[in-house]
């Protein structure tokens, strides 16, 4: 059963001298209890998509369905009842905490905003969630400024999860922590999911983190979904996904250069609607890729695997 669905979602930012299509006609769903990975280079629209699902930003067009209900046109007031069930953990949210606040004050805040329980009861809930993220009671009275980066990230997770939301968007939560802390946080997120039944959208440009904890992976390029990979271990077929995955999974850097895929940072955005979004960087691109935009289609015999590429046969044999 689906917890959240995006239906033809688009987001256009109008700027002074140009417009940016941050998200272009994107549809997918996240099942209850699933960890869906969202990957792609910086600027491809990952955070924007997370915010659209939580209605922290309004979509330019398209719909968002949460738990069977179309919330697209919900007012701010109506969203309040839904919002406690949807939380976002940002990469830098721990840095945004007031350093003079105690851990208890920080985790208490969402409880004060959304619940009417007695102080003692709230305190108990805070104690409980802190112990779940591996911080004992003594941390309640500590100030944020006394904590390490990893401990702050745990407080950030506790704060997002204290209301027991149904859906959590984790946006680059392991990007700025060292390797050991990263592994602890990844384990923690999966353990909490099992214990408390959360559903996550796990946004990251760290492919190996995504590979480790996600059930399915959505690959995005310049605001477009180019591939949905149903299970870890399934071969990526879009040339862009192959490039993205190869850059991480090939242990020897010299081998990376031998790969038959282009992998350079490419800032300029091609105009949408004029062929494939990846045409400028793709080694397989032919005339049809310039003229015709490939649809995201389901692959025969591979349930749940979707790719938007004219030349899947070529990419399937070469890499
Ligand atoms: P990612 O999270 O993948 O790095 P973002 O979702 O932050 O990407 O950004 C996608 C695109 O939308 C970028 O080109 C970015 O500059 C643009 N963008 C994001 N937020 C805004 C905003 N509030 N106003 C204007 N442009 C924005
Ligand atoms: Mg981002």
GROMACS .gro file of C-alpha atoms and ligand atoms in nm:
model
  347
    1UNK     CA    1   0.000   0.000   0.000
    2UNK     CA    2   0.124   0.347  -0.088
    3UNK     CA    3   0.187   0.601   0.186
    4UNK     CA    4   0.270   0.886  -0.047
    5UNK     CA    5   0.231   0.947  -0.418
    6UNK     CA    6   0.362   1.217  -0.647
    7UNK     CA    7   0.149   1.259  -0.958
    8UNK     CA    8   0.297   1.463  -1.245
    9UNK     CA    9   0.465   1.702  -1.002
   10UNK     CA   10   0.646   2.006  -1.141
   11UNK     CA   11   0.812   2.302  -0.975
   12UNK     CA   12   0.923   2.608  -1.166
   13UNK     CA   13   1.114   2.885  -0.990
   14UNK     CA   14   1.073   3.222  -1.157
   15UNK     CA   15   1.387   3.426  -1.112
   16UNK     CA   16   1.461   3.780  -1.223
   17UNK     CA   17   1.641   3.689  -1.542
   18UNK     CA   18   1.549   3.325  -1.593
   19UNK     CA   19   1.317   3.046  -1.486
   20UNK     CA   20   1.441   2.718  -1.342
   21UNK     CA   21   1.237   2.403  -1.384
   22UNK     CA   22   1.358   2.235  -1.066
   23UNK     CA   23   1.115   1.942  -1.100
   24UNK     CA   24   0.970   1.837  -1.432
   25UNK     CA   25   0.659   1.616  -1.442
   26UNK     CA   26   0.766   1.359  -1.187
   27UNK     CA   27   0.548   1.064  -1.075
   28UNK     CA   28   0.630   0.790  -0.824
   29UNK     CA   29   0.504   0.637  -0.505
   30UNK     CA   30   0.650   0.530  -0.171
   31UNK     CA   31   0.501   0.222  -0.010
   32UNK     CA   32   0.430   0.199   0.361
   33UNK     CA   33   0.740   0.083   0.547
   34UNK     CA   34   0.967   0.139   0.249
   35UNK     CA   35   1.296   0.330   0.230
   36UNK     CA   36   1.304   0.495  -0.109
   37UNK     CA   37   1.639   0.637  -0.216
   38UNK     CA   38   1.658   0.956  -0.422
   39UNK     CA   39   1.991   1.020  -0.592
   40UNK     CA   40   2.138   1.263  -0.841
   41UNK     CA   41   2.399   1.534  -0.856
   42UNK     CA   42   2.380   1.853  -0.660
   43UNK     CA   43   2.117   2.089  -0.803
   44UNK     CA   44   1.908   1.817  -0.971
   45UNK     CA   45   1.607   1.894  -0.751
   46UNK     CA   46   1.625   1.637  -0.468
   47UNK     CA   47   1.557   1.879  -0.182
   48UNK     CA   48   1.288   2.056  -0.381
   49UNK     CA   49   1.110   1.725  -0.442
   50UNK     CA   50   1.128   1.640  -0.069
   51UNK     CA   51   0.977   1.977   0.018
   52UNK     CA   52   0.700   1.937  -0.240
   53UNK     CA   53   0.597   1.603  -0.088
   54UNK     CA   54   0.576   1.763   0.257
   55UNK     CA   55   0.409   2.074   0.115
   56UNK     CA   56   0.684   2.293   0.256
   57UNK     CA   57   0.684   2.426  -0.100
   58UNK     CA   58   0.380   2.436  -0.327
   59UNK     CA   59   0.403   2.257  -0.660
   60UNK     CA   60   0.358   2.455  -0.982
   61UNK     CA   61   0.148   2.165  -1.111
   62UNK     CA   62   0.071   1.805  -1.022
   63UNK     CA   63  -0.066   1.640  -0.711
   64UNK     CA   64   0.051   1.494  -0.381
   65UNK     CA   65  -0.147   1.209  -0.226
   66UNK     CA   66  -0.069   1.126   0.138
   67UNK     CA   67  -0.220   0.818   0.301
   68UNK     CA   68  -0.496   0.806   0.040
   69UNK     CA   69  -0.583   1.175   0.069
   70UNK     CA   70  -0.512   1.440  -0.195
   71UNK     CA   71  -0.337   1.711   0.010
   72UNK     CA   72  -0.235   1.930  -0.286
   73UNK     CA   73  -0.480   2.207  -0.213
   74UNK     CA   74  -0.485   2.175   0.166
   75UNK     CA   75  -0.468   2.508   0.348
   76UNK     CA   76  -0.199   2.582   0.605
   77UNK     CA   77  -0.450   2.512   0.883
   78UNK     CA   78  -0.560   2.183   0.733
   79UNK     CA   79  -0.197   2.081   0.686
   80UNK     CA   80  -0.134   2.117   1.060
   81UNK     CA   81  -0.310   1.790   1.136
   82UNK     CA   82  -0.119   1.612   0.860
   83UNK     CA   83   0.216   1.779   0.925
   84UNK     CA   84   0.291   1.602   1.249
   85UNK     CA   85   0.289   1.283   1.044
   86UNK     CA   86   0.546   1.416   0.796
   87UNK     CA   87   0.887   1.532   0.908
   88UNK     CA   88   1.207   1.633   0.737
   89UNK     CA   89   1.560   1.589   0.870
   90UNK     CA   90   1.794   1.832   0.699
   91UNK     CA   91   2.167   1.796   0.653
   92UNK     CA   92   2.234   2.111   0.847
   93UNK     CA   93   1.936   2.118   1.081
   94UNK     CA   94   2.157   2.036   1.383
   95UNK     CA   95   2.364   2.346   1.305
   96UNK     CA   96   2.051   2.556   1.308
   97UNK     CA   97   1.971   2.465   1.668
   98UNK     CA   98   2.008   2.745   1.919
   99UNK     CA   99   2.335   2.656   2.095
  100UNK     CA  100   2.201   2.789   2.426
  101UNK     CA  101   1.910   2.547   2.423
  102UNK     CA  102   1.929   2.219   2.607
  103UNK     CA  103   1.866   1.892   2.427
  104UNK     CA  104   1.537   1.864   2.615
  105UNK     CA  105   1.419   2.206   2.494
  106UNK     CA  106   1.500   2.117   2.135
  107UNK     CA  107   1.321   1.784   2.133
  108UNK     CA  108   1.033   1.930   2.335
  109UNK     CA  109   0.955   2.192   2.070
  110UNK     CA  110   0.753   1.974   1.829
  111UNK     CA  111   0.569   1.819   2.123
  112UNK     CA  112   0.468   2.166   2.241
  113UNK     CA  113   0.355   2.264   1.893
  114UNK     CA  114   0.148   1.958   1.818
  115UNK     CA  115   0.039   1.795   2.143
  116UNK     CA  116  -0.139   1.906   2.457
  117UNK     CA  117   0.003   1.643   2.692
  118UNK     CA  118   0.127   1.718   3.042
  119UNK     CA  119   0.485   1.824   3.097
  120UNK     CA  120   0.581   1.500   3.276
  121UNK     CA  121   0.441   1.291   2.995
  122UNK     CA  122   0.632   1.493   2.737
  123UNK     CA  123   0.948   1.454   2.937
  124UNK     CA  124   0.900   1.077   2.937
  125UNK     CA  125   0.852   1.077   2.559
  126UNK     CA  126   1.171   1.278   2.514
  127UNK     CA  127   1.362   1.040   2.736
  128UNK     CA  128   1.228   0.748   2.535
  129UNK     CA  129   1.319   0.885   2.192
  130UNK     CA  130   1.662   0.998   2.313
  131UNK     CA  131   1.738   0.651   2.439
  132UNK     CA  132   1.625   0.512   2.102
  133UNK     CA  133   1.879   0.734   1.923
  134UNK     CA  134   2.148   0.627   2.170
  135UNK     CA  135   2.158   0.928   2.404
  136UNK     CA  136   2.094   0.854   2.771
  137UNK     CA  137   1.900   1.064   3.019
  138UNK     CA  138   2.202   1.273   3.114
  139UNK     CA  139   2.191   1.442   2.771
  140UNK     CA  140   1.856   1.606   2.846
  141UNK     CA  141   2.016   1.896   3.029
  142UNK     CA  142   2.320   1.934   2.804
  143UNK     CA  143   2.351   2.233   2.577
  144UNK     CA  144   2.384   2.185   2.202
  145UNK     CA  145   2.720   2.364   2.209
  146UNK     CA  146   2.863   2.081   2.423
  147UNK     CA  147   2.777   1.809   2.173
  148UNK     CA  148   2.981   1.653   1.893
  149UNK     CA  149   2.858   1.661   1.531
  150UNK     CA  150   2.735   1.302   1.553
  151UNK     CA  151   2.549   1.368   1.879
  152UNK     CA  152   2.384   1.675   1.729
  153UNK     CA  153   2.271   1.471   1.431
  154UNK     CA  154   2.115   1.221   1.677
  155UNK     CA  155   1.933   1.504   1.850
  156UNK     CA  156   1.808   1.617   1.507
  157UNK     CA  157   1.676   1.269   1.441
  158UNK     CA  158   1.514   1.249   1.786
  159UNK     CA  159   1.345   1.584   1.728
  160UNK     CA  160   1.206   1.472   1.391
  161UNK     CA  161   1.086   1.138   1.525
  162UNK     CA  162   0.947   1.232   1.867
  163UNK     CA  163   0.598   1.280   1.723
  164UNK     CA  164   0.619   0.932   1.564
  165UNK     CA  165   0.550   1.062   1.214
  166UNK     CA  166   0.441   0.821   0.941
  167UNK     CA  167   0.668   0.970   0.677
  168UNK     CA  168   1.019   1.112   0.711
  169UNK     CA  169   1.228   1.285   0.446
  170UNK     CA  170   1.598   1.244   0.531
  171UNK     CA  171   1.784   1.505   0.327
  172UNK     CA  172   2.160   1.439   0.309
  173UNK     CA  173   2.166   1.335   0.674
  174UNK     CA  174   2.502   1.160   0.651
  175UNK     CA  175   2.678   1.402   0.419
  176UNK     CA  176   2.869   1.605   0.672
  177UNK     CA  177   2.965   1.341   0.928
  178UNK     CA  178   3.271   1.117   0.932
  179UNK     CA  179   3.262   0.756   0.819
  180UNK     CA  180   3.209   0.592   1.160
  181UNK     CA  181   2.928   0.830   1.254
  182UNK     CA  182   2.776   0.784   0.909
  183UNK     CA  183   2.753   0.409   0.962
  184UNK     CA  184   2.602   0.455   1.308
  185UNK     CA  185   2.340   0.694   1.174
  186UNK     CA  186   2.250   0.460   0.885
  187UNK     CA  187   2.209   0.169   1.128
  188UNK     CA  188   2.005   0.386   1.359
  189UNK     CA  189   1.768   0.496   1.083
  190UNK     CA  190   1.702   0.136   0.973
  191UNK     CA  191   1.660   0.012   1.331
  192UNK     CA  192   1.412   0.291   1.411
  193UNK     CA  193   1.222   0.216   1.093
  194UNK     CA  194   1.184  -0.148   1.197
  195UNK     CA  195   1.088  -0.062   1.554
  196UNK     CA  196   0.852   0.224   1.487
  197UNK     CA  197   0.726   0.155   1.134
  198UNK     CA  198   0.846   0.469   0.959
  199UNK     CA  199   0.853   0.524   0.584
  200UNK     CA  200   1.149   0.723   0.451
  201UNK     CA  201   1.249   0.918   0.146
  202UNK     CA  202   1.627   0.899   0.179
  203UNK     CA  203   1.788   1.175  -0.025
  204UNK     CA  204   2.162   1.152  -0.078
  205UNK     CA  205   2.438   1.192  -0.328
  206UNK     CA  206   2.622   0.920  -0.134
  207UNK     CA  207   2.536   0.621  -0.353
  208UNK     CA  208   2.690   0.366  -0.121
  209UNK     CA  209   2.474   0.488   0.169
  210UNK     CA  210   2.168   0.465  -0.053
  211UNK     CA  211   2.271   0.119  -0.169
  212UNK     CA  212   2.306   0.008   0.186
  213UNK     CA  213   1.971   0.104   0.333
  214UNK     CA  214   1.720   0.165   0.053
  215UNK     CA  215   1.464  -0.076  -0.091
  216UNK     CA  216   1.431   0.106  -0.425
  217UNK     CA  217   1.621   0.391  -0.586
  218UNK     CA  218   1.492   0.684  -0.791
  219UNK     CA  219   1.759   0.846  -1.008
  220UNK     CA  220   1.701   1.207  -1.103
  221UNK     CA  221   1.877   1.422  -1.359
  222UNK     CA  222   1.799   1.793  -1.396
  223UNK     CA  223   1.457   1.758  -1.237
  224UNK     CA  224   1.356   1.450  -1.436
  225UNK     CA  225   1.335   1.089  -1.317
  226UNK     CA  226   1.556   0.892  -1.556
  227UNK     CA  227   1.536   0.555  -1.379
  228UNK     CA  228   1.361   0.373  -1.095
  229UNK     CA  229   1.560   0.072  -0.980
  230UNK     CA  230   1.346  -0.178  -0.792
  231UNK     CA  231   1.596  -0.363  -0.578
  232UNK     CA  232   1.956  -0.315  -0.483
  233UNK     CA  233   2.163  -0.544  -0.698
  234UNK     CA  234   1.952  -0.481  -1.006
  235UNK     CA  235   2.166  -0.343  -1.281
  236UNK     CA  236   2.132   0.027  -1.352
  237UNK     CA  237   2.044   0.072  -1.718
  238UNK     CA  238   2.026   0.444  -1.780
  239UNK     CA  239   2.364   0.580  -1.895
  240UNK     CA  240   2.344   0.848  -1.628
  241UNK     CA  241   2.271   0.600  -1.347
  242UNK     CA  242   2.556   0.385  -1.473
  243UNK     CA  243   2.791   0.681  -1.459
  244UNK     CA  244   2.670   0.782  -1.114
  245UNK     CA  245   2.701   0.431  -0.975
  246UNK     CA  246   3.031   0.353  -1.148
  247UNK     CA  247   3.194   0.660  -1.000
  248UNK     CA  248   3.133   0.515  -0.656
  249UNK     CA  249   3.149   0.143  -0.702
  250UNK     CA  250   3.469   0.112  -0.904
  251UNK     CA  251   3.747   0.083  -0.646
  252UNK     CA  252   4.034   0.180  -0.872
  253UNK     CA  253   4.006   0.543  -0.989
  254UNK     CA  254   4.196   0.460  -1.308
  255UNK     CA  255   3.923   0.214  -1.405
  256UNK     CA  256   3.666   0.486  -1.369
  257UNK     CA  257   3.815   0.669  -1.662
  258UNK     CA  258   3.786   0.362  -1.881
  259UNK     CA  259   3.414   0.345  -1.831
  260UNK     CA  260   3.215   0.411  -2.143
  261UNK     CA  261   3.021   0.689  -1.984
  262UNK     CA  262   3.074   1.057  -1.955
  263UNK     CA  263   3.095   1.181  -1.605
  264UNK     CA  264   3.169   1.547  -1.574
  265UNK     CA  265   2.989   1.807  -1.374
  266UNK     CA  266   2.760   1.977  -1.617
  267UNK     CA  267   2.597   2.295  -1.499
  268UNK     CA  268   2.406   2.415  -1.799
  269UNK     CA  269   2.048   2.306  -1.825
  270UNK     CA  270   1.915   2.185  -2.158
  271UNK     CA  271   1.571   2.308  -2.251
  272UNK     CA  272   1.308   2.059  -2.142
  273UNK     CA  273   1.095   1.912  -2.415
  274UNK     CA  274   1.379   1.913  -2.667
  275UNK     CA  275   1.479   1.551  -2.650
  276UNK     CA  276   1.651   1.357  -2.375
  277UNK     CA  277   1.769   1.558  -2.073
  278UNK     CA  278   2.098   1.367  -2.067
  279UNK     CA  279   2.181   1.406  -2.438
  280UNK     CA  280   2.475   1.646  -2.386
  281UNK     CA  281   2.670   1.410  -2.166
  282UNK     CA  282   2.569   1.074  -2.309
  283UNK     CA  283   2.800   0.863  -2.522
  284UNK     CA  284   2.513   0.671  -2.677
  285UNK     CA  285   2.321   0.979  -2.789
  286UNK     CA  286   2.200   0.980  -3.151
  287UNK     CA  287   1.973   1.203  -3.351
  288UNK     CA  288   1.657   1.061  -3.197
  289UNK     CA  289   1.782   1.158  -2.847
  290UNK     CA  290   1.804   1.520  -2.958
  291UNK     CA  291   1.459   1.516  -3.116
  292UNK     CA  292   1.252   1.290  -2.895
  293UNK     CA  293   1.231   1.280  -2.520
  294UNK     CA  294   1.228   0.918  -2.402
  295UNK     CA  295   0.937   0.822  -2.176
  296UNK     CA  296   0.997   0.656  -1.841
  297UNK     CA  297   0.881   0.305  -1.931
  298UNK     CA  298   0.850  -0.021  -1.745
  299UNK     CA  299   1.094  -0.288  -1.858
  300UNK     CA  300   0.949  -0.613  -1.980
  301UNK     CA  301   1.026  -0.899  -1.745
  302UNK     CA  302   1.163  -0.666  -1.476
  303UNK     CA  303   0.879  -0.572  -1.252
  304UNK     CA  304   0.914  -0.227  -1.102
  305UNK     CA  305   1.217  -0.127  -1.311
  306UNK     CA  306   1.157   0.190  -1.515
  307UNK     CA  307   1.401   0.361  -1.750
  308UNK     CA  308   1.382   0.667  -1.975
  309UNK     CA  309   1.632   0.590  -2.252
  310UNK     CA  310   1.606   0.512  -2.626
  311UNK     CA  311   1.902   0.276  -2.616
  312UNK     CA  312   1.856   0.041  -2.323
  313UNK     CA  313   1.978  -0.250  -2.534
  314UNK     CA  314   2.313  -0.082  -2.581
  315UNK     CA  315   2.353   0.017  -2.217
  316UNK     CA  316   2.250  -0.330  -2.105
  317UNK     CA  317   2.535  -0.504  -2.284
  318UNK     CA  318   2.821  -0.260  -2.257
  319UNK     CA  319   2.881  -0.178  -1.893
  320LIG     P1  320   1.947   1.937  -0.485
  320LIG     O1  321   1.881   1.920  -0.353
  320LIG     O2  322   1.938   1.814  -0.571
  320LIG     O3  323   2.088   1.982  -0.472
  320LIG     P2  324   1.766   2.162  -0.514
  320LIG     O4  325   1.630   2.101  -0.501
  320LIG     O5  326   1.819   2.231  -0.396
  320LIG     O6  327   1.869   2.050  -0.566
  320LIG     O7  328   1.764   2.265  -0.636
  320LIG     C1  329   1.718   2.234  -0.765
  320LIG     C2  330   1.721   2.357  -0.854
  320LIG     O8  331   1.623   2.450  -0.812
  320LIG     C3  332   1.855   2.432  -0.850
  320LIG     O9  333   1.883   2.481  -0.978
  320LIG     C4  334   1.830   2.544  -0.752
  320LIG    O10  335   1.910   2.654  -0.781
  320LIG     C5  336   1.682   2.575  -0.777
  320LIG     N1  337   1.616   2.625  -0.656
  320LIG     C6  338   1.596   2.555  -0.541
  320LIG     N2  339   1.529   2.630  -0.451
  320LIG     C7  340   1.508   2.751  -0.509
  320LIG     C8  341   1.442   2.873  -0.468
  320LIG     N3  342   1.384   2.884  -0.347
  320LIG     N4  343   1.439   2.975  -0.556
  320LIG     C9  344   1.493   2.964  -0.678
  320LIG     N5  345   1.555   2.853  -0.724
  320LIG    C10  346   1.562   2.748  -0.641
  321LIG    MG1  347   1.965   1.933  -0.157
   0.00000   0.00000   0.00000
